[in-house]
């Protein structure tokens, strides 16, 4: 919620889409999507 207030709705949505895209490209395993940027 704080990120949204500070960066705005558009930037928040873009960051979420980027994170999901990176996560989906990770190899499947126990550490899949474990890195937070």
PDB file of N, CA and C in Angstrom:
ATOM      1  N   UNK A   1       0.823  -1.193   0.000  1.00  0.00           N
ATOM      2  CA  UNK A   1       0.000   0.000   0.000  1.00  0.00           C
ATOM      3  C   UNK A   1       0.866   1.254   0.000  1.00  0.00           C
ATOM      4  N   UNK A   2       1.968   1.249   0.735  1.00  0.00           N
ATOM      5  CA  UNK A   2       2.819   2.435   0.782  1.00  0.00           C
ATOM      6  C   UNK A   2       3.465   2.696  -0.572  1.00  0.00           C
ATOM      7  N   UNK A   3       3.894   1.623  -1.259  1.00  0.00           N
ATOM      8  CA  UNK A   3       4.505   1.788  -2.576  1.00  0.00           C
ATOM      9  C   UNK A   3       3.519   2.467  -3.513  1.00  0.00           C
ATOM     10  N   UNK A   4       2.273   2.028  -3.473  1.00  0.00           N
ATOM     11  CA  UNK A   4       1.233   2.584  -4.329  1.00  0.00           C
ATOM     12  C   UNK A   4       1.061   4.075  -4.050  1.00  0.00           C
ATOM     13  N   UNK A   5       1.027   4.455  -2.774  1.00  0.00           N
ATOM     14  CA  UNK A   5       0.847   5.863  -2.416  1.00  0.00           C
ATOM     15  C   UNK A   5       2.034   6.707  -2.845  1.00  0.00           C
ATOM     16  N   UNK A   6       3.253   6.157  -2.718  1.00  0.00           N
ATOM     17  CA  UNK A   6       4.459   6.917  -3.046  1.00  0.00           C
ATOM     18  C   UNK A   6       4.722   6.983  -4.547  1.00  0.00           C
ATOM     19  N   UNK A   7       4.509   5.872  -5.255  1.00  0.00           N
ATOM     20  CA  UNK A   7       4.873   5.786  -6.675  1.00  0.00           C
ATOM     21  C   UNK A   7       3.706   6.007  -7.623  1.00  0.00           C
ATOM     22  N   UNK A   8       2.502   5.824  -7.142  1.00  0.00           N
ATOM     23  CA  UNK A   8       1.333   5.985  -7.997  1.00  0.00           C
ATOM     24  C   UNK A   8       0.836   4.653  -8.543  1.00  0.00           C
ATOM     25  N   UNK A   9      -0.381   4.686  -9.035  1.00  0.00           N
ATOM     26  CA  UNK A   9      -1.037   3.463  -9.510  1.00  0.00           C
ATOM     27  C   UNK A   9      -0.326   2.855 -10.714  1.00  0.00           C
ATOM     28  N   UNK A  10       0.036   3.674 -11.702  1.00  0.00           N
ATOM     29  CA  UNK A  10       0.667   3.155 -12.916  1.00  0.00           C
ATOM     30  C   UNK A  10       1.984   2.450 -12.618  1.00  0.00           C
ATOM     31  N   UNK A  11       2.835   3.077 -11.828  1.00  0.00           N
ATOM     32  CA  UNK A  11       4.129   2.480 -11.491  1.00  0.00           C
ATOM     33  C   UNK A  11       3.940   1.202 -10.685  1.00  0.00           C
ATOM     34  N   UNK A  12       2.957   1.165  -9.827  1.00  0.00           N
ATOM     35  CA  UNK A  12       2.690  -0.024  -9.016  1.00  0.00           C
ATOM     36  C   UNK A  12       2.266  -1.199  -9.891  1.00  0.00           C
ATOM     37  N   UNK A  13       1.402  -0.931 -10.849  1.00  0.00           N
ATOM     38  CA  UNK A  13       0.944  -1.985 -11.758  1.00  0.00           C
ATOM     39  C   UNK A  13       2.096  -2.477 -12.620  1.00  0.00           C
ATOM     40  N   UNK A  14       2.900  -1.566 -13.148  1.00  0.00           N
ATOM     41  CA  UNK A  14       4.047  -1.957 -13.970  1.00  0.00           C
ATOM     42  C   UNK A  14       5.033  -2.804 -13.177  1.00  0.00           C
ATOM     43  N   UNK A  15       5.298  -2.444 -11.936  1.00  0.00           N
ATOM     44  CA  UNK A  15       6.216  -3.209 -11.094  1.00  0.00           C
ATOM     45  C   UNK A  15       5.660  -4.603 -10.813  1.00  0.00           C
ATOM     46  N   UNK A  16       4.367  -4.706 -10.589  1.00  0.00           N
ATOM     47  CA  UNK A  16       3.750  -6.008 -10.332  1.00  0.00           C
ATOM     48  C   UNK A  16       3.827  -6.906 -11.560  1.00  0.00           C
ATOM     49  N   UNK A  17       3.550  -6.362 -12.730  1.00  0.00           N
ATOM     50  CA  UNK A  17       3.618  -7.134 -13.971  1.00  0.00           C
ATOM     51  C   UNK A  17       5.048  -7.595 -14.233  1.00  0.00           C
ATOM     52  N   UNK A  18       6.019  -6.725 -14.006  1.00  0.00           N
ATOM     53  CA  UNK A  18       7.427  -7.089 -14.182  1.00  0.00           C
ATOM     54  C   UNK A  18       7.818  -8.208 -13.230  1.00  0.00           C
ATOM     55  N   UNK A  19       7.409  -8.113 -11.982  1.00  0.00           N
ATOM     56  CA  UNK A  19       7.735  -9.145 -10.991  1.00  0.00           C
ATOM     57  C   UNK A  19       7.125 -10.490 -11.378  1.00  0.00           C
ATOM     58  N   UNK A  20       5.884 -10.490 -11.816  1.00  0.00           N
ATOM     59  CA  UNK A  20       5.227 -11.732 -12.228  1.00  0.00           C
ATOM     60  C   UNK A  20       5.922 -12.312 -13.452  1.00  0.00           C
ATOM     61  N   UNK A  21       6.271 -11.472 -14.402  1.00  0.00           N
ATOM     62  CA  UNK A  21       6.961 -11.929 -15.608  1.00  0.00           C
ATOM     63  C   UNK A  21       8.292 -12.583 -15.273  1.00  0.00           C
ATOM     64  N   UNK A  22       9.074 -11.954 -14.397  1.00  0.00           N
ATOM     65  CA  UNK A  22      10.358 -12.530 -13.980  1.00  0.00           C
ATOM     66  C   UNK A  22      10.148 -13.846 -13.260  1.00  0.00           C
ATOM     67  N   UNK A  23       9.142 -13.891 -12.415  1.00  0.00           N
ATOM     68  CA  UNK A  23       8.845 -15.101 -11.650  1.00  0.00           C
ATOM     69  C   UNK A  23       8.510 -16.261 -12.587  1.00  0.00           C
ATOM     70  N   UNK A  24       7.724 -15.995 -13.606  1.00  0.00           N
ATOM     71  CA  UNK A  24       7.321 -17.045 -14.532  1.00  0.00           C
ATOM     72  C   UNK A  24       8.492 -17.561 -15.360  1.00  0.00           C
ATOM     73  N   UNK A  25       9.537 -16.749 -15.534  1.00  0.00           N
ATOM     74  CA  UNK A  25      10.715 -17.180 -16.292  1.00  0.00           C
ATOM     75  C   UNK A  25      11.698 -17.978 -15.444  1.00  0.00           C
ATOM     76  N   UNK A  26      11.539 -17.935 -14.112  1.00  0.00           N
ATOM     77  CA  UNK A  26      12.411 -18.718 -13.230  1.00  0.00           C
ATOM     78  C   UNK A  26      12.162 -20.204 -13.451  1.00  0.00           C
ATOM     79  N   UNK A  27      13.219 -21.009 -13.327  1.00  0.00           N
ATOM     80  CA  UNK A  27      12.993 -22.458 -13.404  1.00  0.00           C
ATOM     81  C   UNK A  27      12.123 -22.923 -12.230  1.00  0.00           C
ATOM     82  N   UNK A  28      11.274 -23.880 -12.485  1.00  0.00           N
ATOM     83  CA  UNK A  28      10.400 -24.400 -11.444  1.00  0.00           C
ATOM     84  C   UNK A  28      11.231 -25.153 -10.410  1.00  0.00           C
ATOM     85  N   UNK A  29      10.996 -24.874  -9.150  1.00  0.00           N
ATOM     86  CA  UNK A  29      11.704 -25.544  -8.073  1.00  0.00           C
ATOM     87  C   UNK A  29      11.361 -24.914  -6.739  1.00  0.00           C
ATOM     88  N   UNK A  30      12.092 -25.323  -5.709  1.00  0.00           N
ATOM     89  CA  UNK A  30      11.792 -24.839  -4.362  1.00  0.00           C
ATOM     90  C   UNK A  30      12.086 -23.356  -4.190  1.00  0.00           C
ATOM     91  N   UNK A  31      13.005 -22.806  -4.975  1.00  0.00           N
ATOM     92  CA  UNK A  31      13.348 -21.387  -4.861  1.00  0.00           C
ATOM     93  C   UNK A  31      12.660 -20.533  -5.920  1.00  0.00           C
ATOM     94  N   UNK A  32      11.686 -21.085  -6.611  1.00  0.00           N
ATOM     95  CA  UNK A  32      10.981 -20.353  -7.654  1.00  0.00           C
ATOM     96  C   UNK A  32      10.321 -19.116  -7.060  1.00  0.00           C
ATOM     97  N   UNK A  33      10.593 -17.973  -7.628  1.00  0.00           N
ATOM     98  CA  UNK A  33      10.009 -16.692  -7.222  1.00  0.00           C
ATOM     99  C   UNK A  33      10.424 -16.283  -5.807  1.00  0.00           C
ATOM    100  N   UNK A  34      11.591 -16.714  -5.362  1.00  0.00           N
ATOM    101  CA  UNK A  34      12.010 -16.407  -3.990  1.00  0.00           C
ATOM    102  C   UNK A  34      12.775 -15.093  -3.885  1.00  0.00           C
ATOM    103  N   UNK A  35      13.267 -14.559  -5.001  1.00  0.00           N
ATOM    104  CA  UNK A  35      14.041 -13.324  -4.968  1.00  0.00           C
ATOM    105  C   UNK A  35      13.108 -12.122  -5.009  1.00  0.00           C
ATOM    106  N   UNK A  36      13.295 -11.206  -4.081  1.00  0.00           N
ATOM    107  CA  UNK A  36      12.497  -9.989  -4.033  1.00  0.00           C
ATOM    108  C   UNK A  36      13.380  -8.836  -4.468  1.00  0.00           C
ATOM    109  N   UNK A  37      12.918  -8.102  -5.470  1.00  0.00           N
ATOM    110  CA  UNK A  37      13.710  -6.974  -5.984  1.00  0.00           C
ATOM    111  C   UNK A  37      13.194  -5.672  -5.471  1.00  0.00           C
TER     112      UNK A  37
END
